[in-house]
């Protein structure tokens, strides 16, 4: 294990969004314990023809290695019912991207999306007000 790292994750779903976003967030809280969760935003799909998405951020801190976090993310996607077969039909029950692991930024294109900028701004404001421990 390494030093404690900030982890920023983006969650999105276009299928039963109210149910699946809450389910994904609950799994994160169970696994990581203390998780800050952003508000949920409805967004238009990018790169696929489907219903609108609901997106949010989850921010936590962990000593786990990136590979371990990635495995847990995939497990949570599966627990939410996400499968390759459904994705082939443009049904995304849960998509989770690790945007930041410590100082390492991932999914660089996602950072410039307007809805992502709003969610990141919300997180920065919560950090400033020390409200980074909001849980659902």
Short mmCIF file of N, CA and C in Angstrom, two decimals:
data_model
loop_
_atom_site.label_atom_id
_atom_site.label_comp_id
_atom_site.label_asym_id
_atom_site.label_seq_id
_atom_site.Cartn_x
_atom_site.Cartn_y
_atom_site.Cartn_z
N UNK A 1 0.83 -1.19 0.00
CA UNK A 1 0.00 0.00 0.00
C UNK A 1 0.87 1.24 0.00
N UNK A 2 0.32 2.28 -0.58
CA UNK A 2 1.06 3.54 -0.67
C UNK A 2 0.44 4.58 0.27
N UNK A 3 0.81 5.84 0.08
CA UNK A 3 0.26 6.93 0.87
C UNK A 3 -1.22 7.15 0.51
N UNK A 4 -1.91 7.84 1.38
CA UNK A 4 -3.31 8.17 1.17
C UNK A 4 -3.44 9.06 -0.07
N UNK A 5 -4.31 8.67 -0.99
CA UNK A 5 -4.49 9.39 -2.25
C UNK A 5 -5.94 9.82 -2.38
N UNK A 6 -6.13 11.02 -2.95
CA UNK A 6 -7.47 11.47 -3.29
C UNK A 6 -7.88 10.77 -4.58
N UNK A 7 -9.10 10.26 -4.60
CA UNK A 7 -9.62 9.56 -5.77
C UNK A 7 -10.93 10.23 -6.17
N UNK A 8 -10.97 10.68 -7.42
CA UNK A 8 -12.19 11.28 -7.96
C UNK A 8 -12.74 10.34 -9.03
N UNK A 9 -14.01 9.98 -8.85
CA UNK A 9 -14.66 9.06 -9.76
C UNK A 9 -15.90 9.70 -10.35
N UNK A 10 -16.16 9.43 -11.62
CA UNK A 10 -17.38 9.90 -12.29
C UNK A 10 -18.29 8.70 -12.49
N UNK A 11 -19.54 8.84 -12.05
CA UNK A 11 -20.53 7.79 -12.21
C UNK A 11 -21.58 8.27 -13.19
N UNK A 12 -22.04 7.38 -14.06
CA UNK A 12 -23.09 7.73 -15.00
C UNK A 12 -23.94 6.53 -15.36
N UNK A 13 -25.21 6.79 -15.65
CA UNK A 13 -26.12 5.74 -16.08
C UNK A 13 -27.22 6.33 -16.95
N UNK A 14 -27.69 5.54 -17.90
CA UNK A 14 -28.82 5.97 -18.73
C UNK A 14 -30.00 5.02 -18.58
N UNK A 15 -29.95 4.13 -17.61
CA UNK A 15 -31.02 3.15 -17.40
C UNK A 15 -31.46 3.20 -15.94
N UNK A 16 -32.74 3.51 -15.72
CA UNK A 16 -33.26 3.65 -14.37
C UNK A 16 -32.29 4.48 -13.52
N UNK A 17 -32.01 5.70 -13.98
CA UNK A 17 -30.92 6.48 -13.39
C UNK A 17 -31.04 6.73 -11.89
N UNK A 18 -32.26 7.03 -11.42
CA UNK A 18 -32.40 7.31 -9.99
C UNK A 18 -32.01 6.10 -9.15
N UNK A 19 -32.38 4.94 -9.60
CA UNK A 19 -32.07 3.69 -8.88
C UNK A 19 -30.59 3.37 -8.99
N UNK A 20 -30.06 3.39 -10.22
CA UNK A 20 -28.69 2.93 -10.44
C UNK A 20 -27.63 3.88 -9.90
N UNK A 21 -27.84 5.19 -9.99
CA UNK A 21 -26.86 6.12 -9.41
C UNK A 21 -26.80 5.93 -7.91
N UNK A 22 -27.98 5.85 -7.27
CA UNK A 22 -28.00 5.65 -5.82
C UNK A 22 -27.35 4.32 -5.43
N UNK A 23 -27.60 3.29 -6.21
CA UNK A 23 -27.01 1.98 -5.93
C UNK A 23 -25.48 2.06 -6.03
N UNK A 24 -24.98 2.67 -7.09
CA UNK A 24 -23.53 2.82 -7.26
C UNK A 24 -22.91 3.61 -6.12
N UNK A 25 -23.57 4.69 -5.72
CA UNK A 25 -23.06 5.51 -4.61
C UNK A 25 -23.05 4.71 -3.30
N UNK A 26 -24.08 3.92 -3.07
CA UNK A 26 -24.13 3.11 -1.85
C UNK A 26 -22.99 2.10 -1.82
N UNK A 27 -22.68 1.49 -2.95
CA UNK A 27 -21.55 0.54 -3.00
C UNK A 27 -20.23 1.24 -2.68
N UNK A 28 -20.06 2.47 -3.19
CA UNK A 28 -18.83 3.21 -2.88
C UNK A 28 -18.71 3.50 -1.39
N UNK A 29 -19.82 3.93 -0.79
CA UNK A 29 -19.80 4.23 0.64
C UNK A 29 -19.48 2.97 1.44
N UNK A 30 -20.07 1.84 1.05
CA UNK A 30 -19.78 0.57 1.75
C UNK A 30 -18.32 0.17 1.62
N UNK A 31 -17.75 0.36 0.44
CA UNK A 31 -16.38 -0.09 0.21
C UNK A 31 -15.34 0.87 0.80
N UNK A 32 -15.53 2.17 0.57
CA UNK A 32 -14.52 3.15 0.98
C UNK A 32 -14.82 3.80 2.32
N UNK A 33 -16.06 3.73 2.76
CA UNK A 33 -16.42 4.35 4.02
C UNK A 33 -16.81 5.80 3.83
N UNK A 34 -15.86 6.68 3.87
CA UNK A 34 -16.13 8.10 3.80
C UNK A 34 -16.03 8.57 2.35
N UNK A 35 -17.17 8.93 1.76
CA UNK A 35 -17.22 9.33 0.35
C UNK A 35 -18.02 10.62 0.24
N UNK A 36 -17.46 11.61 -0.45
CA UNK A 36 -18.21 12.83 -0.77
C UNK A 36 -18.91 12.57 -2.08
N UNK A 37 -20.20 12.89 -2.14
CA UNK A 37 -20.99 12.68 -3.35
C UNK A 37 -21.54 14.01 -3.83
N UNK A 38 -21.40 14.26 -5.11
CA UNK A 38 -21.90 15.50 -5.69
C UNK A 38 -23.40 15.40 -5.92
N UNK A 39 -23.97 16.49 -6.38
CA UNK A 39 -25.34 16.44 -6.85
C UNK A 39 -25.37 15.62 -8.14
N UNK A 40 -26.56 15.30 -8.58
CA UNK A 40 -26.73 14.51 -9.79
C UNK A 40 -27.21 15.42 -10.92
N UNK A 41 -26.58 15.27 -12.09
CA UNK A 41 -26.94 16.09 -13.25
C UNK A 41 -27.42 15.20 -14.39
N UNK A 42 -28.48 15.63 -15.04
CA UNK A 42 -28.94 14.95 -16.26
C UNK A 42 -28.18 15.54 -17.44
N UNK A 43 -27.66 14.65 -18.28
CA UNK A 43 -26.87 15.09 -19.43
C UNK A 43 -27.27 14.31 -20.68
N UNK A 44 -26.97 14.92 -21.80
CA UNK A 44 -27.21 14.25 -23.08
C UNK A 44 -26.12 13.19 -23.29
N UNK A 45 -26.46 12.09 -23.96
CA UNK A 45 -25.45 11.06 -24.22
C UNK A 45 -24.36 11.59 -25.15
N UNK A 46 -23.16 11.06 -24.96
CA UNK A 46 -22.01 11.43 -25.79
C UNK A 46 -21.52 10.18 -26.51
N UNK A 47 -21.60 10.20 -27.82
CA UNK A 47 -21.06 9.12 -28.62
C UNK A 47 -21.97 7.90 -28.79
N UNK A 48 -23.17 7.94 -28.20
CA UNK A 48 -24.12 6.84 -28.41
C UNK A 48 -25.52 7.43 -28.53
N UNK A 49 -26.43 6.67 -29.13
CA UNK A 49 -27.82 7.06 -29.22
C UNK A 49 -28.55 6.36 -28.07
N UNK A 50 -29.01 7.17 -27.10
CA UNK A 50 -29.67 6.56 -25.94
C UNK A 50 -30.47 7.63 -25.20
N UNK A 51 -31.11 7.19 -24.13
CA UNK A 51 -31.77 8.11 -23.23
C UNK A 51 -30.71 8.99 -22.57
N UNK A 52 -31.18 10.06 -21.92
CA UNK A 52 -30.27 10.95 -21.20
C UNK A 52 -29.60 10.19 -20.05
N UNK A 53 -28.45 10.69 -19.66
CA UNK A 53 -27.70 10.11 -18.54
C UNK A 53 -27.95 10.90 -17.27
N UNK A 54 -27.71 10.28 -16.15
CA UNK A 54 -27.56 10.97 -14.88
C UNK A 54 -26.12 10.74 -14.46
N UNK A 55 -25.44 11.82 -14.09
CA UNK A 55 -24.02 11.76 -13.72
C UNK A 55 -23.80 12.39 -12.36
N UNK A 56 -22.80 11.90 -11.66
CA UNK A 56 -22.36 12.53 -10.42
C UNK A 56 -20.90 12.18 -10.18
N UNK A 57 -20.31 12.84 -9.21
CA UNK A 57 -18.94 12.55 -8.79
C UNK A 57 -18.95 11.89 -7.42
N UNK A 58 -17.98 11.03 -7.21
CA UNK A 58 -17.71 10.48 -5.88
C UNK A 58 -16.24 10.76 -5.61
N UNK A 59 -15.95 11.29 -4.43
CA UNK A 59 -14.57 11.58 -4.05
C UNK A 59 -14.29 10.89 -2.73
N UNK A 60 -13.18 10.19 -2.69
CA UNK A 60 -12.78 9.49 -1.47
C UNK A 60 -11.27 9.52 -1.36
N UNK A 61 -10.77 8.92 -0.30
CA UNK A 61 -9.33 8.86 -0.06
C UNK A 61 -8.99 7.43 0.29
N UNK A 62 -7.88 6.92 -0.26
CA UNK A 62 -7.52 5.52 -0.03
C UNK A 62 -6.02 5.33 -0.18
N UNK A 63 -5.53 4.29 0.48
CA UNK A 63 -4.14 3.87 0.33
C UNK A 63 -4.01 2.76 -0.70
N UNK A 64 -5.13 2.29 -1.25
CA UNK A 64 -5.10 1.21 -2.23
C UNK A 64 -4.38 1.67 -3.50
N UNK A 65 -3.78 0.71 -4.18
CA UNK A 65 -3.14 0.98 -5.46
C UNK A 65 -4.20 1.19 -6.54
N UNK A 66 -3.82 1.87 -7.61
CA UNK A 66 -4.75 2.16 -8.71
C UNK A 66 -5.37 0.88 -9.27
N UNK A 67 -4.58 -0.17 -9.45
CA UNK A 67 -5.11 -1.43 -9.98
C UNK A 67 -6.23 -1.98 -9.10
N UNK A 68 -6.08 -1.87 -7.79
CA UNK A 68 -7.10 -2.35 -6.86
C UNK A 68 -8.37 -1.51 -6.96
N UNK A 69 -8.21 -0.21 -7.12
CA UNK A 69 -9.36 0.68 -7.28
C UNK A 69 -10.08 0.34 -8.59
N UNK A 70 -9.32 0.12 -9.66
CA UNK A 70 -9.93 -0.22 -10.95
C UNK A 70 -10.72 -1.52 -10.86
N UNK A 71 -10.19 -2.50 -10.17
CA UNK A 71 -10.92 -3.77 -9.99
C UNK A 71 -12.21 -3.56 -9.23
N UNK A 72 -12.17 -2.74 -8.18
CA UNK A 72 -13.38 -2.46 -7.40
C UNK A 72 -14.41 -1.71 -8.23
N UNK A 73 -13.96 -0.77 -9.05
CA UNK A 73 -14.85 -0.02 -9.93
C UNK A 73 -15.58 -0.98 -10.86
N UNK A 74 -14.86 -1.90 -11.46
CA UNK A 74 -15.48 -2.88 -12.38
C UNK A 74 -16.46 -3.77 -11.63
N UNK A 75 -16.12 -4.14 -10.40
CA UNK A 75 -17.01 -4.98 -9.59
C UNK A 75 -18.31 -4.22 -9.29
N UNK A 76 -18.19 -2.94 -8.95
CA UNK A 76 -19.37 -2.14 -8.66
C UNK A 76 -20.24 -1.98 -9.91
N UNK A 77 -19.62 -1.78 -11.06
CA UNK A 77 -20.39 -1.72 -12.31
C UNK A 77 -21.20 -3.00 -12.50
N UNK A 78 -20.56 -4.14 -12.29
CA UNK A 78 -21.26 -5.43 -12.44
C UNK A 78 -22.38 -5.58 -11.40
N UNK A 79 -22.11 -5.17 -10.15
CA UNK A 79 -23.13 -5.26 -9.10
C UNK A 79 -24.36 -4.42 -9.44
N UNK A 80 -24.14 -3.35 -10.18
CA UNK A 80 -25.25 -2.49 -10.61
C UNK A 80 -25.96 -3.06 -11.84
N UNK A 81 -25.50 -4.20 -12.34
CA UNK A 81 -26.16 -4.85 -13.47
C UNK A 81 -25.58 -4.54 -14.82
N UNK A 82 -24.46 -3.84 -14.87
CA UNK A 82 -23.85 -3.49 -16.15
C UNK A 82 -23.23 -4.72 -16.80
N UNK A 83 -23.49 -4.90 -18.08
CA UNK A 83 -22.92 -6.04 -18.82
C UNK A 83 -22.50 -5.58 -20.21
N UNK A 84 -21.56 -6.29 -20.83
CA UNK A 84 -21.19 -5.96 -22.22
C UNK A 84 -22.37 -6.09 -23.18
N UNK A 85 -23.25 -7.04 -22.92
CA UNK A 85 -24.41 -7.25 -23.79
C UNK A 85 -25.35 -6.03 -23.75
N UNK A 86 -25.60 -5.51 -22.56
CA UNK A 86 -26.45 -4.32 -22.44
C UNK A 86 -25.76 -3.11 -23.06
N UNK A 87 -24.46 -2.99 -22.86
CA UNK A 87 -23.73 -1.86 -23.45
C UNK A 87 -23.81 -1.90 -24.98
N UNK A 88 -23.81 -3.10 -25.55
CA UNK A 88 -23.93 -3.24 -27.00
C UNK A 88 -25.28 -2.70 -27.50
N UNK A 89 -26.27 -2.66 -26.61
CA UNK A 89 -27.59 -2.11 -26.93
C UNK A 89 -27.72 -0.65 -26.44
N UNK A 90 -26.59 -0.04 -26.07
CA UNK A 90 -26.54 1.34 -25.56
C UNK A 90 -27.30 1.52 -24.25
N UNK A 91 -27.40 0.45 -23.47
CA UNK A 91 -27.98 0.51 -22.13
C UNK A 91 -26.81 0.45 -21.15
N UNK A 92 -26.60 1.56 -20.47
CA UNK A 92 -25.48 1.67 -19.53
C UNK A 92 -26.06 1.74 -18.12
N UNK A 93 -26.09 0.60 -17.44
CA UNK A 93 -26.62 0.59 -16.08
C UNK A 93 -25.69 1.31 -15.13
N UNK A 94 -24.39 1.21 -15.36
CA UNK A 94 -23.43 1.95 -14.54
C UNK A 94 -22.10 2.03 -15.27
N UNK A 95 -21.63 3.25 -15.41
CA UNK A 95 -20.31 3.50 -15.98
C UNK A 95 -19.55 4.33 -14.96
N UNK A 96 -18.40 3.84 -14.55
CA UNK A 96 -17.59 4.54 -13.56
C UNK A 96 -16.21 4.75 -14.14
N UNK A 97 -15.78 5.99 -14.14
CA UNK A 97 -14.44 6.33 -14.61
C UNK A 97 -13.66 6.93 -13.45
N UNK A 98 -12.43 6.49 -13.31
CA UNK A 98 -11.53 7.10 -12.33
C UNK A 98 -10.92 8.32 -13.01
N UNK A 99 -11.28 9.50 -12.51
CA UNK A 99 -10.78 10.73 -13.12
C UNK A 99 -9.44 11.16 -12.54
N UNK A 100 -9.25 10.85 -11.26
CA UNK A 100 -8.02 11.26 -10.61
C UNK A 100 -7.64 10.23 -9.55
N UNK A 101 -6.37 9.90 -9.54
CA UNK A 101 -5.80 9.02 -8.52
C UNK A 101 -4.55 9.72 -8.00
N UNK A 102 -4.67 10.33 -6.83
CA UNK A 102 -3.56 11.13 -6.32
C UNK A 102 -3.33 12.32 -7.24
N UNK A 103 -2.14 12.46 -7.77
CA UNK A 103 -1.84 13.55 -8.70
C UNK A 103 -2.00 13.13 -10.15
N UNK A 104 -2.34 11.87 -10.37
CA UNK A 104 -2.48 11.34 -11.73
C UNK A 104 -3.89 11.57 -12.25
N UNK A 105 -4.02 12.34 -13.34
CA UNK A 105 -5.31 12.56 -13.98
C UNK A 105 -5.52 11.54 -15.08
N UNK A 106 -6.73 11.01 -15.12
CA UNK A 106 -7.11 10.02 -16.12
C UNK A 106 -8.34 10.54 -16.88
N UNK A 107 -8.69 9.90 -17.99
CA UNK A 107 -9.85 10.31 -18.80
C UNK A 107 -9.81 11.82 -19.04
N UNK A 108 -8.73 12.27 -19.61
CA UNK A 108 -8.45 13.70 -19.77
C UNK A 108 -9.58 14.44 -20.50
N UNK A 109 -10.17 13.83 -21.53
CA UNK A 109 -11.25 14.49 -22.28
C UNK A 109 -12.45 14.79 -21.39
N UNK A 110 -12.70 13.94 -20.41
CA UNK A 110 -13.86 14.13 -19.54
C UNK A 110 -13.77 15.41 -18.74
N UNK A 111 -12.57 15.83 -18.38
CA UNK A 111 -12.37 17.03 -17.55
C UNK A 111 -12.91 18.29 -18.21
N UNK A 112 -12.95 18.32 -19.55
CA UNK A 112 -13.37 19.53 -20.26
C UNK A 112 -14.86 19.56 -20.57
N UNK A 113 -15.58 18.52 -20.24
CA UNK A 113 -17.02 18.50 -20.51
C UNK A 113 -17.73 19.47 -19.57
N UNK A 114 -18.70 20.23 -20.10
CA UNK A 114 -19.37 21.25 -19.27
C UNK A 114 -19.97 20.70 -17.97
N UNK A 115 -20.64 19.56 -18.03
CA UNK A 115 -21.24 19.03 -16.81
C UNK A 115 -20.17 18.60 -15.80
N UNK A 116 -19.04 18.12 -16.32
CA UNK A 116 -17.96 17.70 -15.42
C UNK A 116 -17.35 18.92 -14.74
N UNK A 117 -17.21 20.01 -15.48
CA UNK A 117 -16.69 21.24 -14.88
C UNK A 117 -17.59 21.71 -13.75
N UNK A 118 -18.92 21.60 -13.92
CA UNK A 118 -19.85 21.99 -12.86
C UNK A 118 -19.69 21.11 -11.62
N UNK A 119 -19.55 19.80 -11.83
CA UNK A 119 -19.41 18.88 -10.70
C UNK A 119 -18.08 19.07 -9.99
N UNK A 120 -17.02 19.32 -10.75
CA UNK A 120 -15.71 19.58 -10.14
C UNK A 120 -15.77 20.89 -9.34
N UNK A 121 -16.43 21.90 -9.90
CA UNK A 121 -16.57 23.17 -9.19
C UNK A 121 -17.32 22.96 -7.87
N UNK A 122 -18.35 22.13 -7.90
CA UNK A 122 -19.10 21.82 -6.68
C UNK A 122 -18.18 21.18 -5.64
N UNK A 123 -17.31 20.28 -6.08
CA UNK A 123 -16.38 19.63 -5.16
C UNK A 123 -15.40 20.63 -4.57
N UNK A 124 -14.85 21.50 -5.42
CA UNK A 124 -13.89 22.51 -4.95
C UNK A 124 -14.55 23.42 -3.92
N UNK A 125 -15.78 23.82 -4.17
CA UNK A 125 -16.50 24.67 -3.22
C UNK A 125 -16.75 23.91 -1.91
N UNK A 126 -17.06 22.63 -2.00
CA UNK A 126 -17.28 21.82 -0.79
C UNK A 126 -15.98 21.70 0.01
N UNK A 127 -14.85 21.55 -0.70
CA UNK A 127 -13.56 21.49 -0.02
C UNK A 127 -13.30 22.78 0.76
N UNK A 128 -13.59 23.90 0.11
CA UNK A 128 -13.35 25.20 0.74
C UNK A 128 -14.22 25.38 1.98
N UNK A 129 -15.43 24.84 1.94
CA UNK A 129 -16.33 25.00 3.09
C UNK A 129 -16.22 23.81 4.05
N UNK A 130 -15.27 22.94 3.79
CA UNK A 130 -15.02 21.76 4.64
C UNK A 130 -16.20 20.78 4.64
N UNK A 131 -17.04 20.84 3.62
CA UNK A 131 -18.19 19.95 3.51
C UNK A 131 -17.86 18.77 2.60
N UNK A 132 -16.64 18.25 2.69
CA UNK A 132 -16.23 17.19 1.77
C UNK A 132 -16.57 15.81 2.30
N UNK A 133 -17.32 15.74 3.36
CA UNK A 133 -17.65 14.43 3.91
C UNK A 133 -19.15 14.14 3.80
N UNK A 134 -19.82 14.82 2.83
CA UNK A 134 -21.24 14.58 2.60
C UNK A 134 -21.45 13.16 2.09
N UNK A 135 -22.34 12.45 2.70
CA UNK A 135 -22.63 11.08 2.28
C UNK A 135 -24.11 10.93 1.98
N UNK A 136 -24.41 9.97 1.13
CA UNK A 136 -25.81 9.62 0.86
C UNK A 136 -26.07 8.27 1.43
#
